[in-house]
Amino acid sequence: MVWRKVVAPVAMMALHMQKIFSSAIAALLLLGACAQAETPRKPPRSLTNEQGCSITIDNQPVNAYQEPSPIEQACIGPYLLELPQNYFSTQMGPQHDGSFSLALEYPSLEPFKPGERMNLSVDVAARTVRVNYSHIRNGRLWEVMRNRYTPWIEPVDAPQKSLDARIRGELVHGLEPYYIDMDKVRAYYRENGLPETASVMEPTFHHDWFVSRDVSGRIDQLIECTPRQITESGVEYRDGKMVKKRVTGFAGCKQHFVIEELDVIVLVEYPREGLTNWERIRQRARALLIDNIKE
């Protein structure tokens, strides 16, 4: 009987200590969670490029679905651009290193709705008009533009690399076409030892070219498109929206043009059927930059 009276209080004390220990552990875990939740926010940081243009990177999570979209800043050389964040390809403004591209919807050439490009679908990708701006320094604007259609990287004698080795056609939508000459291309690469199965032997590897010229005769625009041998567009319209057809790939164009007064070359990528609207696309891409530069 004496032994039972001594042991019972000890057991009760042990149980009490266990409860206290468990409560302490729970409190520590709660404090740890609170400390983690209250981690200091990363301060904004400033990015300044070599031309002296500066933007502030917020370093905080961005709500791409926010309406109206807040204004974001980006630099193109010395120029500070301000646009709503849904104009950016990420719909969250420039990347952490300051790089960016813009994304418009074809054929409206308006920005996608806030958040519409998150979890990017093939349909949204198919109707995207992507706009990139490059500031060209040291007076090399026309040299860089000329390199778009003049062979300067080996092999310089490949027929797809020059205007002269292409098939010049009648004007198309007011542009001078220079079609890929696949007979010349295949003959060239056969002579250089490539097999018939090489990808360079296929039209899908190449582009047709379309150019425009300024008043002095210089080529101020080059549009590269999936060649005319590829008749499948890869896109169609459903409920008034361009979507991806259930085929492999889709035909596209890359439009390069100069904004001489800003020393900028613009690259715009879009579905090939947009070639008919090349002038409206150029005007829109130009205006997005010129009209939104912060003075």
Coordinates of C-alpha atoms in Angstrom, one line a residue:
M1 CA 0.0 0.0 0.0
V2 CA 2.8 2.4 0.8
W3 CA 4.5 1.7 -2.5
R4 CA 1.3 2.6 -4.4
K5 CA 0.9 5.9 -2.6
V6 CA 4.4 7.0 -3.5
V7 CA 4.3 5.9 -7.1
A8 CA 1.0 7.5 -8.0
P9 CA 2.1 11.1 -7.3
V10 CA 5.3 10.5 -9.3
A11 CA 3.3 9.3 -12.3
M12 CA 1.0 12.2 -12.1
M13 CA 4.0 14.6 -12.0
A14 CA 5.5 13.0 -15.0
L15 CA 2.3 13.3 -16.9
H16 CA 2.1 17.0 -15.9
M17 CA 5.6 17.6 -17.1
Q18 CA 4.9 15.9 -20.4
K19 CA 1.9 18.3 -21.0
I20 CA 4.1 21.3 -20.2
F21 CA 6.8 20.1 -22.6
S22 CA 4.2 19.5 -25.4
S23 CA 2.8 23.0 -24.8
A24 CA 6.3 24.5 -25.0
I25 CA 7.0 22.7 -28.3
A26 CA 3.7 23.9 -29.8
A27 CA 4.5 27.4 -28.7
L28 CA 7.9 27.3 -30.2
L29 CA 6.5 26.0 -33.5
L30 CA 3.9 28.8 -33.5
L31 CA 6.6 31.4 -32.8
G32 CA 8.7 29.9 -35.7
A33 CA 5.7 30.1 -38.1
C34 CA 5.0 33.7 -37.1
A35 CA 8.7 34.6 -37.5
Q36 CA 8.7 33.0 -41.0
A37 CA 5.5 34.8 -41.9
E38 CA 6.9 38.1 -40.8
T39 CA 10.2 37.7 -42.8
P40 CA 11.2 41.3 -43.8
R41 CA 10.1 42.1 -47.3
K42 CA 12.9 42.5 -49.9
P43 CA 13.5 46.2 -50.5
P44 CA 13.0 47.5 -54.0
R45 CA 16.2 47.8 -56.1
S46 CA 17.2 50.2 -58.9
L47 CA 18.4 49.0 -62.3
T48 CA 20.4 51.5 -64.4
N49 CA 21.6 50.6 -67.9
E50 CA 24.7 51.9 -69.7
Q51 CA 22.7 54.7 -71.3
G52 CA 21.6 56.0 -67.9
C53 CA 18.0 54.9 -68.0
S54 CA 16.8 53.7 -64.5
I55 CA 13.9 51.6 -63.3
T56 CA 12.9 50.2 -59.9
I57 CA 12.3 46.5 -59.5
D58 CA 9.8 46.0 -56.7
N59 CA 11.0 42.5 -55.7
Q60 CA 7.5 41.6 -54.4
P61 CA 4.9 39.2 -55.7
V62 CA 2.9 40.7 -58.6
N63 CA -0.8 40.1 -59.1
A64 CA -1.1 39.7 -62.9
Y65 CA -5.0 39.7 -62.6
Q66 CA -5.2 43.1 -61.0
E67 CA -7.6 45.5 -62.8
P68 CA -6.9 48.1 -63.8
S69 CA -3.4 47.0 -64.5
P70 CA -0.8 49.1 -62.6
I71 CA 1.8 51.1 -64.6
E72 CA 5.2 49.4 -65.1
Q73 CA 8.5 51.0 -66.3
A74 CA 11.1 49.5 -68.7
C75 CA 14.2 50.8 -70.5
I76 CA 15.1 50.8 -74.2
G77 CA 18.5 52.3 -74.3
P78 CA 18.2 55.8 -72.9
Y79 CA 14.4 55.8 -73.1
L80 CA 12.1 55.2 -70.2
L81 CA 8.9 53.4 -71.3
E82 CA 5.7 53.4 -69.1
L83 CA 2.9 50.9 -69.9
P84 CA 0.2 49.0 -67.9
Q85 CA 1.7 45.7 -66.8
N86 CA -0.8 43.6 -68.9
Y87 CA 1.0 44.9 -72.1
F88 CA 4.1 42.9 -71.0
S89 CA 4.5 39.3 -72.2
T90 CA 4.7 38.2 -68.5
Q91 CA 1.8 40.5 -67.7
M92 CA 3.9 41.4 -64.6
G93 CA 6.3 44.0 -66.0
P94 CA 9.9 43.5 -67.0
Q95 CA 12.1 40.6 -65.8
H96 CA 14.3 40.9 -62.8
D97 CA 17.2 41.9 -65.1
G98 CA 15.1 44.6 -66.8
S99 CA 14.6 42.7 -70.0
F100 CA 11.1 42.5 -71.5
S101 CA 8.9 42.1 -74.5
L102 CA 5.3 43.2 -75.2
A103 CA 2.4 40.9 -76.2
L104 CA -0.7 42.0 -78.1
E105 CA -3.6 39.9 -79.3
Y106 CA -4.1 39.3 -83.0
P107 CA -6.0 40.7 -84.9
S108 CA -7.1 43.5 -82.5
L109 CA -3.5 44.4 -81.6
E110 CA -4.8 45.2 -78.1
P111 CA -3.2 43.8 -74.9
F112 CA -4.5 40.6 -73.4
K113 CA -6.8 40.9 -70.4
P114 CA -5.0 40.9 -67.1
G115 CA -3.9 37.4 -66.2
E116 CA -5.0 35.9 -69.6
R117 CA -1.4 34.9 -70.5
M118 CA -0.8 33.1 -67.1
N119 CA -0.6 29.3 -67.6
L120 CA -0.2 30.1 -71.3
S121 CA -2.3 28.0 -73.6
V122 CA -1.5 27.1 -77.2
D123 CA -4.5 29.1 -78.4
V124 CA -3.3 32.2 -76.7
A125 CA 0.3 31.6 -77.9
A126 CA -1.0 31.2 -81.5
R127 CA -2.7 34.6 -81.6
T128 CA 0.1 36.5 -79.8
V129 CA 1.9 39.4 -81.4
R130 CA 5.2 39.7 -79.6
V131 CA 7.1 43.0 -79.8
N132 CA 10.8 43.5 -78.9
Y133 CA 12.8 46.7 -79.1
S134 CA 16.6 47.0 -79.5
H135 CA 18.5 50.2 -79.1
I136 CA 21.5 50.3 -81.4
R137 CA 24.4 52.4 -80.3
N138 CA 27.4 54.0 -81.9
G139 CA 25.7 55.0 -85.2
R140 CA 25.3 51.4 -86.3
L141 CA 21.6 51.3 -86.8
W142 CA 21.6 50.8 -90.6
E143 CA 24.6 48.4 -90.4
V144 CA 22.7 46.2 -87.9
M145 CA 19.6 46.4 -90.1
R146 CA 21.6 45.5 -93.2
N147 CA 22.9 42.4 -91.4
R148 CA 19.3 41.1 -91.3
Y149 CA 19.4 40.5 -95.1
T150 CA 23.1 40.4 -96.0
P151 CA 25.2 37.3 -95.5
W152 CA 27.9 38.0 -92.9
I153 CA 28.0 34.7 -90.9
E154 CA 29.5 31.6 -92.5
P155 CA 28.6 30.1 -94.9
V156 CA 28.2 33.5 -96.6
D157 CA 27.5 32.0 -100.0
A158 CA 24.4 30.0 -98.9
P159 CA 21.6 31.0 -101.3
Q160 CA 19.0 31.6 -98.5
K161 CA 21.1 34.3 -97.0
S162 CA 21.0 36.9 -99.7
L163 CA 18.4 38.8 -101.8
D164 CA 20.2 38.0 -105.1
A165 CA 20.0 34.3 -104.7
R166 CA 16.2 34.4 -104.1
I167 CA 13.3 34.5 -106.4
R168 CA 12.0 38.1 -106.7
G169 CA 8.3 38.3 -107.3
E170 CA 5.6 40.9 -107.9
L171 CA 4.6 43.2 -105.1
V172 CA 2.6 41.6 -102.3
H173 CA 0.6 43.9 -100.0
G174 CA 2.9 46.7 -101.1
L175 CA 6.1 44.7 -100.2
E176 CA 8.8 43.4 -102.5
P177 CA 8.9 39.6 -102.1
Y178 CA 12.1 37.5 -102.3
Y179 CA 11.0 33.9 -102.1
I180 CA 13.3 31.0 -101.0
D181 CA 14.6 29.1 -104.0
M182 CA 14.6 25.6 -102.7
D183 CA 16.2 24.2 -105.9
K184 CA 19.2 26.4 -105.3
V185 CA 19.3 25.6 -101.6
R186 CA 19.2 21.8 -102.1
A187 CA 21.8 22.0 -104.9
Y188 CA 24.1 24.0 -102.7
Y189 CA 23.9 21.7 -99.7
R190 CA 24.3 18.6 -101.9
E191 CA 27.5 20.0 -103.2
N192 CA 28.6 20.5 -99.6
G193 CA 28.0 16.9 -98.7
L194 CA 24.7 17.1 -96.8
P195 CA 22.2 14.2 -97.1
E196 CA 18.7 14.6 -98.5
T197 CA 17.4 14.0 -95.0
A198 CA 19.1 17.1 -93.6
S199 CA 16.6 19.6 -92.1
V200 CA 18.1 22.4 -94.3
M201 CA 16.7 20.6 -97.3
E202 CA 13.1 21.2 -96.2
P203 CA 11.1 24.4 -96.8
T204 CA 10.1 24.5 -93.1
F205 CA 13.7 25.3 -92.3
H206 CA 13.6 28.6 -94.3
H207 CA 11.7 31.8 -94.8
D208 CA 10.3 33.9 -97.6
W209 CA 11.4 37.5 -97.3
F210 CA 9.4 40.7 -97.9
V211 CA 11.0 44.1 -97.8
S212 CA 10.1 47.8 -97.9
R213 CA 12.4 50.8 -98.6
D214 CA 12.6 54.3 -97.4
V215 CA 12.7 57.4 -99.7
S216 CA 16.4 57.0 -100.3
G217 CA 16.0 53.3 -101.4
R218 CA 17.4 51.7 -98.2
I219 CA 15.7 48.6 -96.9
D220 CA 14.0 49.9 -93.7
Q221 CA 12.0 46.7 -93.1
L222 CA 12.4 43.0 -93.6
I223 CA 9.6 40.5 -92.9
E224 CA 10.6 36.8 -92.7
C225 CA 7.6 34.4 -93.1
T226 CA 7.1 30.7 -93.2
P227 CA 7.5 30.0 -97.0
R228 CA 4.7 29.8 -99.5
Q229 CA 5.4 26.1 -100.0
I230 CA 3.8 25.6 -96.5
T231 CA 0.2 26.2 -97.2
E232 CA -1.2 25.1 -93.8
S233 CA -1.6 28.2 -91.6
G234 CA -1.9 26.1 -88.4
V235 CA -4.6 28.5 -87.0
E236 CA -8.3 29.0 -87.4
Y237 CA -11.1 31.1 -85.8
R238 CA -13.6 29.9 -83.3
D239 CA -16.1 32.2 -81.7
G240 CA -14.3 35.1 -83.2
K241 CA -10.9 34.2 -81.7
M242 CA -7.8 32.9 -83.4
V243 CA -6.9 29.4 -82.0
K244 CA -4.4 26.7 -82.8
K245 CA -5.6 24.0 -85.3
R246 CA -5.0 20.4 -84.4
V247 CA -1.9 20.2 -86.7
T248 CA 1.8 20.4 -86.0
G249 CA 3.1 23.9 -85.9
F250 CA 1.8 27.1 -87.4
A251 CA 3.0 29.6 -90.0
G252 CA 4.4 32.8 -88.7
C253 CA 6.3 36.0 -89.6
K254 CA 9.1 38.0 -88.0
Q255 CA 8.9 41.7 -88.9
H256 CA 12.1 43.8 -88.5
F257 CA 12.0 47.6 -89.0
V258 CA 13.8 50.7 -87.9
I259 CA 12.7 53.7 -85.9
E260 CA 15.5 55.9 -87.1
E261 CA 14.9 58.9 -84.9
L262 CA 15.4 56.7 -81.8
D263 CA 18.1 54.4 -83.1
V264 CA 15.8 51.5 -82.5
I265 CA 15.2 48.3 -84.4
V266 CA 11.9 46.6 -83.7
L267 CA 11.2 42.9 -84.0
V268 CA 7.5 41.8 -84.1
E269 CA 6.5 38.1 -84.3
Y270 CA 2.9 37.1 -85.3
P271 CA 0.9 34.5 -87.3
R272 CA 1.6 34.6 -91.0
E273 CA -1.9 35.8 -91.9
G274 CA -0.9 39.0 -90.2
L275 CA 1.3 39.8 -93.2
T276 CA -1.7 41.5 -94.8
N277 CA -1.8 43.9 -91.8
W278 CA 2.0 44.5 -91.7
E279 CA 1.5 48.3 -92.0
R280 CA -1.0 48.4 -89.1
I281 CA 1.3 46.2 -87.0
R282 CA 4.3 48.5 -87.7
Q283 CA 2.4 51.6 -86.8
R284 CA 1.1 50.0 -83.6
A285 CA 4.5 48.7 -82.4
R286 CA 6.0 52.1 -83.2
A287 CA 3.3 54.1 -81.4
L288 CA 3.6 51.8 -78.3
L289 CA 7.2 53.0 -77.9
I290 CA 7.0 56.6 -79.1
D291 CA 3.7 57.5 -77.4
N292 CA 4.7 56.0 -74.0
I293 CA 8.2 57.3 -73.5
K294 CA 8.4 59.3 -70.3
E295 CA 9.9 62.7 -70.9

